[in-house]
């Protein structure tokens, strides 16, 4: 058998552990990122002008600066100040904020495309703002953003590979280690790439199904944004 | 006693006075139409009455209560006023039935089964029952407006406001909607309707309030207002509106 394949089999427990860590991080940030994105989106619609502006600045800041800088800042920058976080904690916090900012932006864009007369109608009916958000705005904004939000999940998966730079033992970190012991850099990275591709394909297939299922009536024929 | 009594209502939008002292009233069971040139403040008047727009000054008495006082419960007030918009404003992600039951369930706290029954009853009255599971995007304009009227009526409001309910419709669909509103009129539903359509105005009103540049300048029954009113501003308006039909 090919020595490389034998290597992979030999290291498979380590590879699988890495894969588990990668999928765990992706799953967590996909959920927290949606929750955070919805929270920021809600704040961006607040009555209070300062709250609205502050939220907008927060989102722009985290979209406008590299994720790696935030991760390094927390992982290497905080310990001298007496705050020591595990690689996992830093990854979860850093990714959550980053993904939330992007998701909030998608939802805000979708909101701009909504027919606002519905909101006036809901106010006229006697709904409170939180109810209007929960019952009218959010369901529509979420459904309009499904293509962007699922793209973000794919982005999340790929971005987890950055976490190895803060010593998080993800899938890519394991492959990196294998490559540095057997010196089969080309084959190892191609194998890693193929695994990511396979995972992404699964997400894409699921995303397409979801998109078709939740398309807003009247907008089904628009296809991907 | 009047259901709604408006006294000297003034509304300014950043310095620009849009309502310049409107005085009018509406009794229970009465139906009035508000007419007047575009931009004279008709929509602003309706929106002041349910506090979608906050009045600058003046008094609005609704069911004996001054609604302009600061501690007014605006949500409770709005539940008592059905509002029908020119562009239907149906919730796009919900079916016709869900559009109607949403308020019943979430505001009136009705059980789902009871809300659906109520929706079915009201949809039946306007000939929309077979469309109850359709989404707004799959309805004609006339059907959308009938659904919007049912959504408002199902909440059992004390009064129904309609802001140019037929302006966005072609004549055929407009006729459908006029028929429905006329039926409400014959059922003595309390209504306040803004329209440019003299035909609609005539068939759904006890009297017509005529506005000009932010004030009420005349109020009379359709025939007198349309054909023989002494105020030149009123005559001018109806000459252009009626002759072109
Ligand atoms: N929210 C607002 N802010 C500023 N100006 C407004 C606002 N709403 C209405 N207006 C102005 O008030 C005037 C009357 O508007 P409106 O009540 O909609 O008139 P109508 O319904 O009679 O056509 C218009 O000149 C309009 O531009
Ligand atoms: Mg208007």
Tab-separated table of C-alpha atoms and ligand atoms in Angstrom:
chain	number	residue	atom	x	y	z
A	1	UNK	CA	0.000	0.000	0.000
A	2	UNK	CA	1.093	3.526	-0.614
A	3	UNK	CA	3.156	4.835	2.286
A	4	UNK	CA	1.103	8.008	2.376
A	5	UNK	CA	-2.171	6.128	2.752
A	6	UNK	CA	-0.580	4.033	5.473
A	7	UNK	CA	0.418	7.245	7.213
A	8	UNK	CA	-3.143	8.516	7.051
A	9	UNK	CA	-4.438	5.279	8.526
A	10	UNK	CA	-1.755	5.361	11.181
A	11	UNK	CA	-2.664	8.897	12.177
A	12	UNK	CA	-6.403	8.449	11.709
A	13	UNK	CA	-7.317	8.779	15.436
A	14	UNK	CA	-5.507	12.122	15.484
A	15	UNK	CA	-7.068	13.206	12.186
A	16	UNK	CA	-10.552	12.248	13.343
A	17	UNK	CA	-10.062	14.089	16.624
A	18	UNK	CA	-9.040	17.155	14.609
A	19	UNK	CA	-12.031	16.767	12.343
A	20	UNK	CA	-14.258	16.538	15.385
A	21	UNK	CA	-12.780	19.786	16.747
A	22	UNK	CA	-13.256	21.507	13.388
A	23	UNK	CA	-16.883	20.441	13.095
A	24	UNK	CA	-17.521	21.338	16.732
A	25	UNK	CA	-16.160	24.842	16.267
A	26	UNK	CA	-18.085	25.302	13.037
A	27	UNK	CA	-21.317	24.039	14.578
A	28	UNK	CA	-20.954	26.279	17.626
A	29	UNK	CA	-20.172	29.421	15.674
A	30	UNK	CA	-22.892	28.762	13.156
A	31	UNK	CA	-25.440	28.714	15.974
A	32	UNK	CA	-23.955	31.507	18.092
A	33	UNK	CA	-23.315	33.504	14.929
A	34	UNK	CA	-26.988	33.348	13.956
A	35	UNK	CA	-28.071	34.217	17.467
A	36	UNK	CA	-25.568	37.067	17.696
A	37	UNK	CA	-26.471	38.253	14.205
A	38	UNK	CA	-30.157	38.387	15.138
A	39	UNK	CA	-29.294	40.279	18.329
A	40	UNK	CA	-27.219	42.861	16.472
A	41	UNK	CA	-29.905	43.134	13.800
A	42	UNK	CA	-32.491	43.861	16.498
A	43	UNK	CA	-30.269	46.542	18.033
A	44	UNK	CA	-29.708	48.077	14.603
A	45	UNK	CA	-33.463	48.769	14.468
A	46	UNK	CA	-33.624	50.240	17.984
A	47	UNK	CA	-35.598	53.405	18.686
A	48	UNK	CA	-32.562	54.851	20.439
A	49	UNK	CA	-30.330	56.602	17.914
A	50	UNK	CA	-27.111	56.051	19.899
A	51	UNK	CA	-27.786	52.352	20.254
A	52	UNK	CA	-28.434	52.145	16.517
A	53	UNK	CA	-25.246	53.998	15.631
A	54	UNK	CA	-23.184	52.038	18.149
A	55	UNK	CA	-24.410	48.768	16.690
A	56	UNK	CA	-23.605	49.916	13.180
A	57	UNK	CA	-20.050	50.893	14.252
A	58	UNK	CA	-19.563	47.576	16.031
A	59	UNK	CA	-20.603	45.656	12.923
A	60	UNK	CA	-18.439	47.759	10.622
A	61	UNK	CA	-15.432	47.368	12.930
A	62	UNK	CA	-15.577	43.590	13.013
A	63	UNK	CA	-16.253	43.258	9.306
A	64	UNK	CA	-13.522	45.751	8.517
A	65	UNK	CA	-10.694	44.175	10.515
A	66	UNK	CA	-9.126	40.717	10.010
A	67	UNK	CA	-10.395	37.872	12.159
A	68	UNK	CA	-6.839	36.726	12.781
A	69	UNK	CA	-6.046	40.029	14.489
A	70	UNK	CA	-8.929	39.507	16.940
A	71	UNK	CA	-7.864	35.937	17.633
A	72	UNK	CA	-4.227	36.941	18.227
A	73	UNK	CA	-5.297	39.920	20.315
A	74	UNK	CA	-7.277	37.661	22.632
A	75	UNK	CA	-4.885	34.711	22.635
A	76	UNK	CA	-1.538	36.490	22.833
A	77	UNK	CA	-2.534	40.030	23.821
A	78	UNK	CA	-4.703	39.350	26.870
A	79	UNK	CA	-2.470	37.041	28.992
A	80	UNK	CA	0.006	39.855	29.817
A	81	UNK	CA	-3.027	41.731	31.185
A	82	UNK	CA	-3.824	38.746	33.388
A	83	UNK	CA	-6.639	37.327	31.264
A	84	UNK	CA	-5.847	33.829	30.056
A	85	UNK	CA	-8.327	32.140	27.726
A	86	UNK	CA	-8.030	28.667	26.196
A	87	UNK	CA	-7.569	28.370	22.447
A	88	UNK	CA	-11.074	26.939	22.273
A	89	UNK	CA	-12.589	29.868	24.182
A	90	UNK	CA	-10.736	32.400	22.055
A	91	UNK	CA	-11.844	30.640	18.874
A	92	UNK	CA	-15.487	30.509	19.973
A	93	UNK	CA	-15.570	34.149	21.087
A	94	UNK	CA	-13.619	35.483	18.128
A	95	UNK	CA	-15.540	33.570	15.517
A	96	UNK	CA	-18.889	34.283	17.144
A	97	UNK	CA	-18.352	38.045	17.059
A	98	UNK	CA	-17.021	37.955	13.528
A	99	UNK	CA	-19.778	35.751	12.157
A	100	UNK	CA	-22.463	37.674	14.079
A	101	UNK	CA	-21.302	40.908	12.467
A	102	UNK	CA	-21.543	39.404	8.978
A	103	UNK	CA	-24.898	37.774	9.667
A	104	UNK	CA	-26.280	41.032	11.077
A	105	UNK	CA	-25.210	42.794	7.897
A	106	UNK	CA	-26.991	40.203	5.739
A	107	UNK	CA	-30.160	40.583	7.785
A	108	UNK	CA	-29.969	44.375	7.590
A	109	UNK	CA	-29.604	44.186	3.819
A	110	UNK	CA	-32.595	41.868	3.605
A	111	UNK	CA	-34.559	44.243	5.842
A	112	UNK	CA	-33.903	47.111	3.452
A	113	UNK	CA	-35.556	45.060	0.731
A	114	UNK	CA	-38.703	44.381	2.755
A	115	UNK	CA	-41.991	46.058	1.962
A	116	UNK	CA	-42.172	48.502	4.891
A	117	UNK	CA	-45.908	49.098	4.558
A	118	UNK	CA	-46.326	45.780	6.376
A	119	UNK	CA	-44.569	47.211	9.384
A	120	UNK	CA	-46.821	50.237	9.373
A	121	UNK	CA	-49.807	47.910	9.076
A	122	UNK	CA	-48.595	45.871	12.046
A	123	UNK	CA	-48.121	49.027	14.103
A	124	UNK	CA	-51.615	50.153	13.114
A	125	UNK	CA	-52.969	46.782	14.231
A	126	UNK	CA	-51.596	47.333	17.721
A	127	UNK	CA	-48.538	45.081	17.727
A	128	UNK	CA	-45.631	46.093	19.951
A	129	UNK	CA	-42.242	46.578	18.335
A	130	UNK	CA	-40.786	43.380	19.696
A	131	UNK	CA	-43.743	41.435	18.309
A	132	UNK	CA	-43.356	43.107	14.931
A	133	UNK	CA	-39.696	42.145	14.944
A	134	UNK	CA	-40.342	38.554	15.942
A	135	UNK	CA	-43.478	37.892	13.873
A	136	UNK	CA	-43.017	40.003	10.748
A	137	UNK	CA	-39.506	41.371	10.262
A	138	UNK	CA	-37.321	38.484	11.406
A	139	UNK	CA	-39.096	35.620	9.605
A	140	UNK	CA	-38.920	37.531	6.335
A	141	UNK	CA	-35.372	38.828	6.762
A	142	UNK	CA	-34.129	35.367	7.714
A	143	UNK	CA	-35.795	33.740	4.751
A	144	UNK	CA	-34.485	36.369	2.354
A	145	UNK	CA	-30.980	35.922	3.789
A	146	UNK	CA	-30.817	32.140	3.594
A	147	UNK	CA	-28.380	32.182	0.642
A	148	UNK	CA	-26.043	34.594	2.444
A	149	UNK	CA	-26.382	32.850	5.797
A	150	UNK	CA	-25.597	29.435	4.339
A	151	UNK	CA	-22.653	30.871	2.437
A	152	UNK	CA	-21.487	32.129	5.792
A	153	UNK	CA	-21.643	28.604	7.229
A	154	UNK	CA	-19.367	27.460	4.399
A	155	UNK	CA	-17.097	30.381	5.137
A	156	UNK	CA	-17.124	29.369	8.806
A	157	UNK	CA	-16.003	25.867	7.968
A	158	UNK	CA	-13.107	27.105	5.875
A	159	UNK	CA	-12.184	29.755	8.418
A	160	UNK	CA	-11.823	27.207	11.208
A	161	UNK	CA	-8.457	26.340	9.629
A	162	UNK	CA	-7.190	29.708	10.906
A	163	UNK	CA	-7.713	28.491	14.465
A	164	UNK	CA	-4.615	26.315	14.285
A	165	UNK	CA	-2.592	29.544	14.438
A	166	UNK	CA	-3.728	29.948	18.059
A	167	UNK	CA	-2.871	26.301	18.842
A	168	UNK	CA	-6.442	25.023	18.499
A	169	UNK	CA	-6.078	21.328	17.539
A	170	UNK	CA	-8.424	21.437	14.557
A	171	UNK	CA	-8.346	19.195	11.498
A	172	UNK	CA	-5.888	21.390	9.647
A	173	UNK	CA	-3.567	21.530	12.654
A	174	UNK	CA	-3.419	17.724	12.639
A	175	UNK	CA	-2.736	17.549	8.909
A	176	UNK	CA	-0.038	20.166	9.351
A	177	UNK	CA	1.573	18.026	12.011
A	178	UNK	CA	1.462	14.926	9.839
A	179	UNK	CA	3.008	16.832	6.949
A	180	UNK	CA	5.847	17.993	9.125
A	181	UNK	CA	6.651	14.446	10.224
A	182	UNK	CA	6.423	12.616	6.877
A	183	UNK	CA	7.422	15.608	4.697
A	184	UNK	CA	4.631	14.726	2.238
A	185	UNK	CA	3.475	18.342	2.146
A	186	UNK	CA	1.864	18.242	-1.277
A	187	UNK	CA	-0.153	15.075	-0.731
A	188	UNK	CA	-1.173	16.014	2.792
A	189	UNK	CA	-2.466	19.451	1.847
A	190	UNK	CA	-4.303	18.071	-1.180
A	191	UNK	CA	-5.913	15.484	1.091
A	192	UNK	CA	-6.881	18.247	3.537
A	193	UNK	CA	-8.320	20.306	0.700
A	194	UNK	CA	-10.385	17.356	-0.520
A	195	UNK	CA	-11.830	16.809	2.937
A	196	UNK	CA	-12.869	20.472	3.160
A	197	UNK	CA	-14.373	20.231	-0.324
A	198	UNK	CA	-16.378	17.156	0.641
A	199	UNK	CA	-17.719	18.857	3.764
A	200	UNK	CA	-18.583	22.011	1.837
A	201	UNK	CA	-20.456	19.943	-0.769
A	202	UNK	CA	-22.605	18.468	1.960
A	203	UNK	CA	-23.408	21.941	3.309
A	204	UNK	CA	-24.159	23.298	-0.172
A	205	UNK	CA	-26.578	20.464	-0.896
A	206	UNK	CA	-28.355	21.039	2.405
A	207	UNK	CA	-28.412	24.803	1.808
A	208	UNK	CA	-30.038	24.437	-1.611
A	209	UNK	CA	-32.801	22.321	-0.145
A	210	UNK	CA	-33.365	24.798	2.641
A	211	UNK	CA	-33.455	27.722	0.214
A	212	UNK	CA	-36.151	26.093	-1.870
A	213	UNK	CA	-38.150	25.211	1.194
A	214	UNK	CA	-38.197	28.633	2.836
A	215	UNK	CA	-38.289	30.928	-0.208
A	216	UNK	CA	-40.761	33.743	0.363
A	217	UNK	CA	-43.959	33.331	-1.680
A	218	UNK	CA	-43.647	35.395	-4.826
A	219	UNK	CA	-39.852	35.354	-4.742
A	220	UNK	CA	-39.315	31.646	-5.473
A	221	UNK	CA	-38.205	32.253	-9.023
A	222	UNK	CA	-35.439	34.690	-8.148
A	223	UNK	CA	-32.894	31.983	-7.406
A	224	UNK	CA	-29.646	32.690	-5.631
A	225	UNK	CA	-28.846	36.257	-4.712
B	1	UNK	CA	-71.888	61.350	21.797
B	2	UNK	CA	-69.298	61.231	19.050
B	3	UNK	CA	-66.963	58.243	18.822
B	4	UNK	CA	-64.196	60.502	17.553
B	5	UNK	CA	-64.078	64.217	18.195
B	6	UNK	CA	-61.192	66.198	16.755
B	7	UNK	CA	-60.654	69.778	17.837
B	8	UNK	CA	-58.180	72.165	16.302
B	9	UNK	CA	-55.699	69.432	15.396
B	10	UNK	CA	-52.318	70.730	14.286
B	11	UNK	CA	-49.447	68.654	12.903
B	12	UNK	CA	-46.073	70.077	11.947
B	13	UNK	CA	-43.308	68.053	10.285
B	14	UNK	CA	-40.029	69.844	11.074
B	15	UNK	CA	-41.561	73.285	10.905
B	16	UNK	CA	-43.881	72.549	7.994
B	17	UNK	CA	-47.494	72.800	9.083
B	18	UNK	CA	-49.458	70.026	7.396
B	19	UNK	CA	-52.606	70.054	9.528
B	20	UNK	CA	-53.571	73.606	10.415
B	21	UNK	CA	-56.362	73.167	12.905
B	22	UNK	CA	-58.635	70.330	11.809
B	23	UNK	CA	-61.994	70.058	13.542
B	24	UNK	CA	-64.337	67.193	12.752
B	25	UNK	CA	-66.213	64.355	14.394
B	26	UNK	CA	-67.509	60.881	13.698
B	27	UNK	CA	-70.381	59.180	15.512
B	28	UNK	CA	-70.854	55.506	16.121
B	29	UNK	CA	-72.494	53.825	13.116
B	30	UNK	CA	-71.659	56.791	10.930
B	31	UNK	CA	-69.541	56.653	7.783
B	32	UNK	CA	-67.635	59.647	6.520
B	33	UNK	CA	-65.382	60.144	3.548
B	34	UNK	CA	-62.477	62.586	3.522
B	35	UNK	CA	-61.660	64.171	0.180
B	36	UNK	CA	-59.298	66.872	-1.014
B	37	UNK	CA	-56.306	67.455	-3.256
B	38	UNK	CA	-53.156	65.340	-2.942
B	39	UNK	CA	-50.937	66.565	-0.142
B	40	UNK	CA	-53.662	68.412	1.756
B	41	UNK	CA	-53.089	66.217	4.821
B	42	UNK	CA	-55.699	63.451	4.580
B	43	UNK	CA	-53.348	60.564	5.375
B	44	UNK	CA	-51.695	62.581	8.102
B	45	UNK	CA	-55.113	63.163	9.669
B	46	UNK	CA	-55.906	59.430	9.738
B	47	UNK	CA	-52.486	58.616	11.155
B	48	UNK	CA	-52.827	61.237	13.876
B	49	UNK	CA	-56.105	59.663	14.944
B	50	UNK	CA	-54.441	56.305	15.705
B	51	UNK	CA	-51.184	57.936	16.795
B	52	UNK	CA	-49.070	56.443	14.011
B	53	UNK	CA	-48.141	60.119	13.738
B	54	UNK	CA	-48.053	62.128	16.943
B	55	UNK	CA	-50.090	65.333	16.781
B	56	UNK	CA	-48.327	68.619	17.492
B	57	UNK	CA	-51.329	70.120	19.288
B	58	UNK	CA	-55.086	69.980	19.499
B	59	UNK	CA	-57.471	67.518	21.091
B	60	UNK	CA	-58.568	64.109	19.874
B	61	UNK	CA	-61.307	62.487	21.912
B	62	UNK	CA	-61.817	58.800	21.180
B	63	UNK	CA	-64.565	56.999	23.116
B	64	UNK	CA	-64.624	59.888	25.563
B	65	UNK	CA	-60.881	59.732	26.247
B	66	UNK	CA	-58.314	62.325	25.223
B	67	UNK	CA	-55.820	60.170	23.347
B	68	UNK	CA	-53.222	62.928	23.053
B	69	UNK	CA	-52.408	62.753	26.754
B	70	UNK	CA	-48.903	61.439	27.370
B	71	UNK	CA	-49.806	58.276	29.300
B	72	UNK	CA	-52.208	57.032	26.619
B	73	UNK	CA	-51.875	53.294	25.865
B	74	UNK	CA	-51.333	53.567	22.113
B	75	UNK	CA	-51.385	49.812	21.522
B	76	UNK	CA	-54.826	49.498	23.055
B	77	UNK	CA	-56.053	52.493	21.034
B	78	UNK	CA	-54.775	51.024	17.767
B	79	UNK	CA	-56.475	47.698	18.442
B	80	UNK	CA	-59.718	49.618	18.409
B	81	UNK	CA	-59.081	51.181	15.001
B	82	UNK	CA	-58.928	49.001	11.886
B	83	UNK	CA	-56.655	50.449	9.210
B	84	UNK	CA	-56.753	49.629	5.507
B	85	UNK	CA	-53.939	50.965	3.335
B	86	UNK	CA	-53.762	51.943	-0.311
B	87	UNK	CA	-51.135	49.289	-1.046
B	88	UNK	CA	-52.776	46.513	1.001
B	89	UNK	CA	-49.772	46.000	3.297
B	90	UNK	CA	-50.447	42.290	3.789
B	91	UNK	CA	-47.768	40.258	5.565
B	92	UNK	CA	-46.002	38.618	2.624
B	93	UNK	CA	-44.760	35.525	4.444
B	94	UNK	CA	-48.219	34.575	5.667
B	95	UNK	CA	-51.250	33.145	3.907
B	96	UNK	CA	-54.503	35.094	3.756
B	97	UNK	CA	-55.808	33.161	6.730
B	98	UNK	CA	-52.603	33.641	8.725
B	99	UNK	CA	-52.667	37.359	7.950
B	100	UNK	CA	-56.041	37.507	9.625
B	101	UNK	CA	-55.364	35.171	12.548
B	102	UNK	CA	-52.007	36.688	13.531
B	103	UNK	CA	-53.554	39.666	15.289
B	104	UNK	CA	-56.352	37.561	16.736
B	105	UNK	CA	-53.869	35.115	18.261
B	106	UNK	CA	-51.075	37.456	19.311
B	107	UNK	CA	-53.031	40.554	20.288
B	108	UNK	CA	-56.490	39.286	21.167
B	109	UNK	CA	-54.959	36.077	22.593
B	110	UNK	CA	-57.528	33.885	20.860
B	111	UNK	CA	-56.907	30.149	20.522
B	112	UNK	CA	-55.806	29.087	17.039
B	113	UNK	CA	-59.008	27.160	16.313
B	114	UNK	CA	-61.237	30.053	17.358
B	115	UNK	CA	-59.143	32.518	15.368
B	116	UNK	CA	-59.390	30.358	12.248
B	117	UNK	CA	-63.122	30.070	12.675
B	118	UNK	CA	-63.429	33.831	12.983
B	119	UNK	CA	-61.233	34.307	9.893
B	120	UNK	CA	-63.336	31.846	7.909
B	121	UNK	CA	-66.535	33.638	8.906
B	122	UNK	CA	-65.192	37.047	7.850
B	123	UNK	CA	-63.642	35.719	4.624
B	124	UNK	CA	-66.954	34.171	3.690
B	125	UNK	CA	-68.629	37.576	3.926
B	126	UNK	CA	-66.341	39.109	1.298
B	127	UNK	CA	-66.238	36.077	-1.003
B	128	UNK	CA	-62.626	35.233	-0.208
B	129	UNK	CA	-62.991	31.907	1.554
B	130	UNK	CA	-61.560	29.863	-1.310
B	131	UNK	CA	-58.386	31.962	-1.252
B	132	UNK	CA	-57.615	31.532	2.422
B	133	UNK	CA	-54.551	29.352	1.916
B	134	UNK	CA	-52.988	31.547	-0.760
B	135	UNK	CA	-50.103	33.913	-0.205
B	136	UNK	CA	-50.538	37.625	-1.011
B	137	UNK	CA	-48.157	37.323	-3.970
B	138	UNK	CA	-50.625	34.944	-5.609
B	139	UNK	CA	-53.693	37.204	-5.313
B	140	UNK	CA	-55.053	39.950	-7.551
B	141	UNK	CA	-55.090	43.508	-6.222
B	142	UNK	CA	-58.800	43.360	-5.487
B	143	UNK	CA	-58.393	40.109	-3.583
B	144	UNK	CA	-55.493	41.551	-1.602
B	145	UNK	CA	-57.524	44.563	-0.582
B	146	UNK	CA	-60.485	42.412	0.431
B	147	UNK	CA	-58.116	40.297	2.537
B	148	UNK	CA	-56.719	43.464	4.119
B	149	UNK	CA	-60.231	44.673	4.921
B	150	UNK	CA	-61.018	41.343	6.559
B	151	UNK	CA	-57.765	41.476	8.538
B	152	UNK	CA	-58.829	44.829	9.947
B	153	UNK	CA	-62.491	43.889	10.557
B	154	UNK	CA	-61.705	40.581	12.242
B	155	UNK	CA	-60.229	42.480	15.182
B	156	UNK	CA	-63.727	43.908	15.852
B	157	UNK	CA	-62.535	47.519	15.866
B	158	UNK	CA	-64.763	50.380	16.937
B	159	UNK	CA	-64.035	52.130	13.654
B	160	UNK	CA	-62.516	51.255	10.304
B	161	UNK	CA	-60.100	53.693	8.610
B	162	UNK	CA	-59.443	53.301	4.898
B	163	UNK	CA	-56.757	55.346	3.156
B	164	UNK	CA	-57.452	55.410	-0.589
B	165	UNK	CA	-58.484	51.734	-0.630
B	166	UNK	CA	-59.131	51.658	-4.380
B	167	UNK	CA	-56.419	53.978	-5.717
B	168	UNK	CA	-53.992	51.181	-6.544
B	169	UNK	CA	-56.597	49.106	-8.379
B	170	UNK	CA	-57.798	48.985	-11.959
B	171	UNK	CA	-61.524	49.761	-12.491
B	172	UNK	CA	-62.636	46.129	-12.446
B	173	UNK	CA	-60.878	45.332	-9.159
B	174	UNK	CA	-61.853	48.678	-7.771
B	175	UNK	CA	-65.501	47.745	-8.342
B	176	UNK	CA	-65.005	44.538	-6.336
B	177	UNK	CA	-63.648	46.487	-3.406
B	178	UNK	CA	-66.276	49.239	-3.621
B	179	UNK	CA	-68.926	46.520	-3.433
B	180	UNK	CA	-67.387	45.148	-0.254
B	181	UNK	CA	-67.073	48.553	1.407
B	182	UNK	CA	-70.611	49.418	0.352
B	183	UNK	CA	-71.788	46.262	2.110
B	184	UNK	CA	-70.002	47.389	5.271
B	185	UNK	CA	-71.681	50.752	4.916
B	186	UNK	CA	-75.095	49.130	4.668
B	187	UNK	CA	-74.205	47.108	7.799
B	188	UNK	CA	-73.625	50.419	9.620
B	189	UNK	CA	-69.939	49.791	10.244
B	190	UNK	CA	-68.369	53.003	11.543
B	191	UNK	CA	-65.951	54.177	8.870
B	192	UNK	CA	-63.636	57.005	7.954
B	193	UNK	CA	-62.406	56.669	4.399
B	194	UNK	CA	-60.031	58.824	2.396
B	195	UNK	CA	-60.611	58.591	-1.340
B	196	UNK	CA	-60.338	60.475	-4.619
B	197	UNK	CA	-63.046	58.362	-6.166
B	198	UNK	CA	-66.430	60.211	-6.193
B	199	UNK	CA	-68.167	56.957	-7.042
B	200	UNK	CA	-66.795	55.224	-3.952
B	201	UNK	CA	-67.414	58.336	-1.860
B	202	UNK	CA	-71.066	58.510	-2.845
B	203	UNK	CA	-71.817	54.856	-2.131
B	204	UNK	CA	-70.171	54.544	1.246
B	205	UNK	CA	-70.703	57.832	3.047
B	206	UNK	CA	-73.268	59.626	5.133
B	207	UNK	CA	-71.339	62.789	4.550
B	208	UNK	CA	-68.108	63.985	2.979
B	209	UNK	CA	-65.486	66.061	4.734
B	210	UNK	CA	-63.603	68.277	2.297
B	211	UNK	CA	-60.072	69.305	3.193
B	212	UNK	CA	-57.966	72.033	1.658
B	213	UNK	CA	-54.367	72.726	2.654
B	214	UNK	CA	-54.618	71.256	6.118
B	215	UNK	CA	-58.075	72.425	7.192
B	216	UNK	CA	-61.624	71.181	6.776
B	217	UNK	CA	-63.381	73.738	4.579
B	218	UNK	CA	-66.681	71.967	3.977
B	219	UNK	CA	-68.756	69.012	5.029
B	220	UNK	CA	-71.886	67.909	3.232
B	221	UNK	CA	-73.655	65.034	1.508
B	222	UNK	CA	-72.228	63.928	-1.850
B	223	UNK	CA	-74.798	65.572	-4.164
B	224	UNK	CA	-74.506	69.025	-2.676
B	225	UNK	CA	-70.745	68.886	-2.331
B	226	UNK	CA	-70.154	67.537	-5.845
B	227	UNK	CA	-72.572	69.714	-7.810
B	228	UNK	CA	-73.742	72.809	-6.010
B	229	UNK	CA	-71.374	73.858	-3.257
B	230	UNK	CA	-70.861	77.579	-2.700
B	231	UNK	CA	-67.141	77.365	-1.790
B	232	UNK	CA	-65.107	77.960	-4.963
B	233	UNK	CA	-62.288	75.663	-3.763
B	234	UNK	CA	-64.769	72.811	-3.471
B	235	UNK	CA	-66.379	73.567	-6.856
B	236	UNK	CA	-62.963	73.781	-8.472
B	237	UNK	CA	-61.924	70.373	-7.092
B	238	UNK	CA	-65.040	68.511	-8.167
B	239	UNK	CA	-65.129	70.158	-11.590
B	240	UNK	CA	-61.805	68.525	-12.337
B	241	UNK	CA	-62.534	65.232	-10.599
B	242	UNK	CA	-66.026	64.593	-11.902
B	243	UNK	CA	-65.910	65.999	-15.412
B	244	UNK	CA	-63.047	63.762	-16.408
B	245	UNK	CA	-64.940	60.598	-15.645
C	1	LIG	N1	-43.475	61.835	7.871
C	1	LIG	C1	-43.499	62.999	7.198
C	1	LIG	N2	-42.466	63.864	7.277
C	1	LIG	C2	-42.487	65.032	6.596
C	1	LIG	N3	-43.493	65.442	5.828
C	1	LIG	C3	-44.565	64.641	5.707
C	1	LIG	C4	-44.629	63.375	6.387
C	1	LIG	N4	-45.808	62.783	6.076
C	1	LIG	C5	-46.444	63.644	5.257
C	1	LIG	N5	-45.719	64.747	5.048
C	1	LIG	C6	-46.100	65.895	4.210
C	1	LIG	O1	-47.366	66.325	4.616
C	1	LIG	C7	-48.154	66.737	3.519
C	1	LIG	C8	-49.477	66.012	3.549
C	1	LIG	O2	-49.253	64.628	3.321
C	1	LIG	P1	-50.440	63.569	3.354
C	1	LIG	O3	-51.127	63.642	4.640
C	1	LIG	O4	-49.859	62.265	2.966
C	1	LIG	O5	-51.382	64.122	2.196
C	1	LIG	P2	-52.584	63.401	1.460
C	1	LIG	O6	-52.813	62.081	2.093
C	1	LIG	O7	-53.735	64.334	1.607
C	1	LIG	O8	-52.201	63.297	0.015
C	1	LIG	C9	-47.346	66.459	2.271
C	1	LIG	O9	-46.790	67.656	1.838
C	1	LIG	C10	-46.283	65.514	2.757
C	1	LIG	O10	-45.110	65.717	2.036
C	2	LIG	MG1	-52.570	60.127	1.330
